[in-house]
Each structure stands twice: as structure tokens, then as C-alpha cells.
Amino acid sequence: MKLVEVLDYEALSLHAAAIIANQVRNKPNSVLGLATGSTPLGCYKELVRQHQEEGLDFSQITTFNLDEYYGLAPNHRNSYRHYMNHYFFNHINIDKKRTHIPSGVPQDLIAECRDYDQRASDIGGMDCQILGLGSTGHIAFNEPSPSFEPFTRLVDLDESTIQANGHYFKIENTIPRQAITVGMRFILNSRAILLLVSSDKKAQALERTLNGTVDPMVPASILQLHPNVTVIADKEALSML
Ligand code: F6R
């Protein structure tokens, strides 16, 4: 894994955005794998700026997100579909028909999961996949477990993940405890992976991801097996290395 050390969150966001912008310019019909959460927000903001001020063109781009809260409809203000529209898609010239996010309210859960993997594989996988890192070591919502799970599926979120994401939810008992997440096959099929890690809350998980053995109890450690991973981490996140 290639490690890029940056000073702070601002530098991380600009570096990540520069890589994505290059990808978009070099291959205008790229397929991008996208994450939600707080970490990629600065990157999306910079990409929006580059679109608005420099004409960065997303008109032929296709995107696939990693996950969605189970039980939240696309128009729910805490759904990841709402997040993506609000922070990114509404501000760039992307064709929303080419933006894929699992449905949080599928009619047929098994079919939805199977279809999501099929759509990603039919298009040939992601050219570039953005990942955040959970403090549990999760990537997408693949939480620590006895084995690496390859496929998209419904998962229970770890208590610490529910707490970490809870501040987005006004009423505590509305916090979803389950999500639909892609599995490791989706992630490892990407041609390039960008793992973005900021803050000391992630320091231990990052240390174990980079230096530990490949272990499903530290899900991100599987990235050691991928030939093209760039980790962009700020000083706080690197404090345990
Ligand atoms: C989000 C996702 C999660 C987050 C992770 C870090 O789509 O798949 O794995 O990337 O929970 O979240 P933040 O960035 O909020 O610390």
C-alpha cells in the first residue's frame, strides 16, 4: 500500500480531490466508487468547486456507493442517497440515472443485493474507489467478523458505529441499526483504491490496517492484498504508527 502523509484534513481533502479529478479528466466515462460519512466531505466540496469554477465534467461519469441504511427511503434526510445528492450530485453535472446506491427499502432484499453486485460487475468494476475507515477497522459496513464476506448483504452495525454516526440523527431511537453494504469482492475488484483516514479516533484502526496481519477482525487489513491502494492519512491518524 502506498502511504501519503498529509498535515491535516484540508490537505487530505485536496489531495484526494486531485486524484479523483485526474481520473475524471483522463477517463471521462470513469466508474467511481463513493463513500459517505464525514471523511470524504472535503473532497466532494473541492470537486464541486472544480466543476463550478474550472468546468470539471462529470457528464459521463458513473458512480456506485458503498452502502445505505436499512429502512431509510431515498428521500429520508438521513439516507445516504440524500447525503450524496445534498453534498455532491446536486452541484455537479452528473446524470443521476448513472448514480447507484443500494435501496434502503427494497421490495426484495435478496434480489436487491444480488442485483447491486451484478450491476457493478456488468460495468467492469470501479476504476477508482474512495473508502473511509471506521474506528472498528470497517470499510463500507463490513464490521469485524470471523470471516471476510464477499457479497452485498444486510448487516448489523457495531454499537460503536451506531454511536459514531448517531450525531447525524436528531432522535436517538431513529438511528438505523442495520445497513445494506457491499462486500469485499466489490471493493477488491476496483482497479484503484483510495483510503482516506483523518483524526486520532482512527489511529489504532489505521495502525492495525497497515501493520497488522490480514484479519477479518480488522476488515480494512484485507486491503494489504490489493495491488493498487493509496492511503491518504493526516498527522493525527498516523499518531500510532
Ligand atoms: C460510508 C462507509 C463507512 C465510513 C466509515 C468512516 O459510506 O462506508 O465505512 O467510511 O464509517 O466514517 P467517517 O468518515 O464518518 O468517520
Coordinates of C-alpha atoms and ligand atoms in Angstrom, one line a residue:
M1 CA 0.0 0.0 0.0
K2 CA 1.2 3.5 -0.8
L3 CA 1.0 5.9 2.1
V4 CA 0.6 9.6 1.6
E5 CA 1.1 11.5 4.8
V6 CA -0.5 14.9 4.9
L7 CA -0.7 17.6 7.6
D8 CA -4.4 17.8 8.2
Y9 CA -8.0 17.2 7.0
E10 CA -7.8 20.1 4.5
A11 CA -4.7 18.7 2.9
L12 CA -6.2 15.3 2.8
S13 CA -9.3 16.6 1.1
L14 CA -7.4 18.5 -1.6
H15 CA -5.1 15.5 -2.3
A16 CA -8.0 13.1 -2.7
A17 CA -9.9 15.5 -4.9
A18 CA -6.8 16.0 -7.1
I19 CA -6.6 12.2 -7.7
I20 CA -10.3 11.9 -8.5
A21 CA -10.2 15.0 -10.7
N22 CA -7.3 13.5 -12.7
Q23 CA -9.2 10.2 -13.0
V24 CA -12.2 12.1 -14.4
R25 CA -10.1 14.1 -16.8
N26 CA -8.1 11.1 -18.0
K27 CA -11.1 8.9 -18.4
P28 CA -14.3 11.0 -18.7
N29 CA -16.6 7.9 -18.5
S30 CA -14.9 6.5 -15.4
V31 CA -16.8 4.5 -12.8
L32 CA -16.2 5.9 -9.3
G33 CA -16.9 4.1 -6.1
L34 CA -18.0 6.6 -3.5
A35 CA -18.3 6.6 0.3
T36 CA -20.4 8.7 2.7
G37 CA -19.6 9.8 6.3
S38 CA -17.7 12.8 7.4
T39 CA -14.3 12.0 5.9
P40 CA -15.0 12.5 2.1
L41 CA -17.0 15.7 2.6
G42 CA -14.0 18.0 2.0
C43 CA -13.1 16.0 -1.1
Y44 CA -16.6 16.3 -2.5
K45 CA -16.6 20.1 -1.7
E46 CA -13.4 20.6 -3.7
L47 CA -14.7 18.5 -6.6
V48 CA -17.8 20.7 -6.7
R49 CA -15.6 23.8 -6.7
Q50 CA -13.5 22.4 -9.6
H51 CA -16.8 21.7 -11.5
Q52 CA -18.2 25.1 -10.9
E53 CA -15.0 27.2 -11.3
E54 CA -12.9 25.1 -13.7
G55 CA -15.5 23.1 -15.6
L56 CA -14.6 19.6 -14.4
D57 CA -17.0 17.5 -16.3
F58 CA -19.0 14.7 -14.7
S59 CA -21.5 14.2 -17.5
Q60 CA -20.3 10.7 -18.5
I61 CA -19.3 9.5 -15.0
T62 CA -21.0 6.6 -13.4
T63 CA -20.9 6.1 -9.6
F64 CA -21.6 3.3 -7.1
N65 CA -21.9 4.0 -3.4
L66 CA -20.8 1.5 -0.8
D67 CA -23.8 1.3 1.5
E68 CA -27.2 2.6 2.6
Y69 CA -29.1 2.5 5.9
Y70 CA -31.7 -0.3 6.0
G71 CA -35.2 1.1 6.4
L72 CA -34.5 4.6 5.2
A73 CA -36.2 5.6 1.9
P74 CA -34.1 7.6 -0.6
N75 CA -35.8 10.9 0.4
H76 CA -35.2 10.4 4.1
R77 CA -32.9 13.3 5.3
N78 CA -30.5 10.8 6.9
S79 CA -30.3 8.4 4.0
Y80 CA -27.1 8.1 2.1
R81 CA -28.9 8.9 -1.1
H82 CA -30.0 12.2 0.4
Y83 CA -26.4 12.8 1.6
M84 CA -24.9 12.2 -1.9
N85 CA -27.5 14.4 -3.6
H86 CA -27.1 17.1 -1.0
Y87 CA -23.3 17.3 -0.8
F88 CA -22.3 16.2 -4.3
F89 CA -24.6 15.2 -7.1
N90 CA -26.9 18.2 -6.9
H91 CA -23.9 20.5 -7.5
I92 CA -22.2 18.8 -10.5
N93 CA -23.4 17.9 -14.0
I94 CA -23.7 14.1 -13.3
D95 CA -26.6 12.2 -14.8
K96 CA -28.4 10.9 -11.6
K97 CA -29.5 7.8 -13.6
R98 CA -25.9 6.8 -13.5
T99 CA -25.6 7.1 -9.7
H100 CA -26.1 3.8 -7.9
I101 CA -26.9 3.4 -4.2
P102 CA -28.5 0.3 -2.7
S103 CA -32.1 0.9 -1.8
G104 CA -32.6 1.0 1.9
V105 CA -36.3 -0.1 1.4
P106 CA -36.0 -2.9 -1.1
Q107 CA -39.1 -4.9 -2.0
D108 CA -37.0 -8.0 -2.2
L109 CA -33.8 -7.7 -0.1
I110 CA -32.0 -10.7 -1.6
A111 CA -32.7 -9.6 -5.1
E112 CA -31.6 -6.0 -4.4
C113 CA -28.3 -7.2 -3.0
R114 CA -27.7 -9.6 -5.9
D115 CA -28.7 -7.0 -8.5
Y116 CA -26.3 -4.4 -7.0
D117 CA -23.3 -6.8 -7.2
Q118 CA -24.4 -7.7 -10.8
R119 CA -24.7 -4.1 -11.9
A120 CA -21.2 -3.3 -10.5
S121 CA -19.7 -6.4 -12.2
D122 CA -21.5 -5.8 -15.5
I123 CA -19.9 -2.4 -15.8
G124 CA -16.5 -4.0 -15.1
G125 CA -15.9 -2.8 -11.5
M126 CA -14.8 0.6 -10.2
D127 CA -12.0 2.5 -11.8
C128 CA -11.3 4.2 -8.5
Q129 CA -12.9 3.5 -5.1
I130 CA -13.0 6.0 -2.3
L131 CA -13.1 4.4 1.2
G132 CA -13.3 5.9 4.7
L133 CA -12.1 3.9 7.7
G134 CA -14.3 3.1 10.7
S135 CA -12.8 3.2 14.1
T136 CA -13.6 -0.5 14.3
G137 CA -11.5 -1.0 11.2
H138 CA -14.5 -1.4 9.0
I139 CA -14.6 -0.5 5.3
A140 CA -18.1 0.1 3.8
F141 CA -20.1 -1.5 6.6
N142 CA -18.0 -4.7 6.7
E143 CA -17.6 -4.8 10.5
P144 CA -15.2 -7.1 12.3
S145 CA -16.4 -10.7 11.9
P146 CA -14.9 -14.2 11.8
S147 CA -14.6 -14.2 8.0
F148 CA -14.4 -11.7 5.2
E149 CA -17.7 -11.5 3.4
P150 CA -17.6 -11.2 -0.4
F151 CA -21.1 -10.1 -1.3
T152 CA -23.6 -7.2 -0.8
R153 CA -25.9 -8.0 2.1
L154 CA -27.8 -6.8 5.1
V155 CA -25.6 -6.3 8.2
D156 CA -25.9 -5.3 11.8
L157 CA -23.9 -2.2 12.7
D158 CA -21.5 -2.4 15.6
E159 CA -22.6 -0.4 18.7
S160 CA -19.6 1.9 18.3
T161 CA -20.5 2.6 14.6
I162 CA -24.1 3.4 15.7
Q163 CA -22.7 5.8 18.3
A164 CA -20.2 7.4 15.9
N165 CA -22.8 8.0 13.3
G166 CA -25.5 8.9 15.8
H167 CA -24.8 12.7 15.8
Y168 CA -26.4 12.9 12.4
F169 CA -29.7 11.7 13.8
K170 CA -31.9 14.1 15.9
I171 CA -33.9 11.4 17.7
E172 CA -31.8 8.6 19.1
N173 CA -34.3 5.8 18.6
T174 CA -34.4 6.5 14.8
I175 CA -30.8 5.6 14.3
P176 CA -30.8 2.6 12.0
R177 CA -29.1 -0.4 13.5
Q178 CA -28.7 -2.2 10.1
A179 CA -27.4 -1.3 6.7
I180 CA -27.0 -2.8 3.3
T181 CA -23.3 -2.9 2.4
V182 CA -21.2 -4.1 -0.5
G183 CA -18.8 -6.9 0.4
M184 CA -15.1 -7.3 -0.1
R185 CA -15.4 -8.6 -3.6
F186 CA -16.9 -5.3 -4.8
I187 CA -14.1 -3.4 -3.1
L188 CA -11.2 -5.6 -4.2
N189 CA -12.5 -5.6 -7.8
S190 CA -11.7 -1.9 -8.0
R191 CA -8.7 -1.0 -10.2
A192 CA -7.5 1.7 -7.7
I193 CA -8.5 2.3 -4.1
L194 CA -8.1 5.5 -2.1
L195 CA -8.4 5.0 1.7
L196 CA -8.9 8.4 3.4
V197 CA -8.1 8.5 7.1
S198 CA -8.4 11.6 9.3
S199 CA -8.3 12.2 13.1
D200 CA -6.8 10.4 16.1
K201 CA -10.1 8.4 16.5
K202 CA -8.9 6.3 13.6
A203 CA -5.2 6.0 14.7
Q204 CA -5.4 2.5 16.1
A205 CA -7.5 1.1 13.3
L206 CA -5.1 2.6 10.8
E207 CA -2.1 1.1 12.6
R208 CA -3.7 -2.3 12.5
T209 CA -4.8 -1.9 8.9
L210 CA -1.2 -1.1 7.7
N211 CA 0.9 -3.2 10.1
G212 CA -1.2 -6.0 11.4
T213 CA -1.9 -9.4 9.8
V214 CA -4.7 -9.7 7.3
D215 CA -7.5 -10.5 9.7
P216 CA -11.3 -10.2 9.3
M217 CA -11.4 -8.8 12.8
V218 CA -9.7 -5.7 11.2
P219 CA -11.7 -5.7 7.9
A220 CA -9.6 -3.0 6.3
S221 CA -6.5 -5.2 6.6
I222 CA -7.7 -7.0 3.5
L223 CA -6.5 -4.0 1.5
Q224 CA -3.0 -5.3 2.0
L225 CA -3.8 -7.9 -0.7
H226 CA -4.8 -5.3 -3.3
P227 CA -2.1 -4.2 -5.7
N228 CA -3.1 -0.5 -6.0
V229 CA -4.1 1.1 -2.7
T230 CA -3.3 4.7 -1.8
V231 CA -3.8 5.6 1.8
I232 CA -4.1 9.3 2.5
A233 CA -3.8 10.0 6.2
D234 CA -3.3 13.1 8.3
K235 CA -0.9 13.5 11.2
E236 CA -3.5 12.7 13.9
A237 CA -4.5 9.5 12.1
L238 CA -0.8 8.5 11.8
S239 CA -0.1 9.1 15.5
M240 CA 0.2 5.4 16.4
L241 CA 2.5 4.5 13.5
Ligands
F6R1 C1 -19.6 5.2 4.5 C2 -18.9 4.0 4.9 C3 -18.2 3.9 6.2 C4 -17.4 5.2 6.5 C5 -16.7 5.0 7.9 C6 -16.0 6.2 8.3 O1 -20.2 5.0 3.2 O2 -18.9 3.1 4.1 O3 -17.3 2.8 6.1 O4 -16.5 5.5 5.5 O5 -17.7 4.7 8.8 O6 -16.9 7.2 8.6 P1 -16.5 8.7 8.9 O7 -15.9 9.3 7.6 O8 -17.8 9.5 9.2 O9 -15.5 8.7 10.0

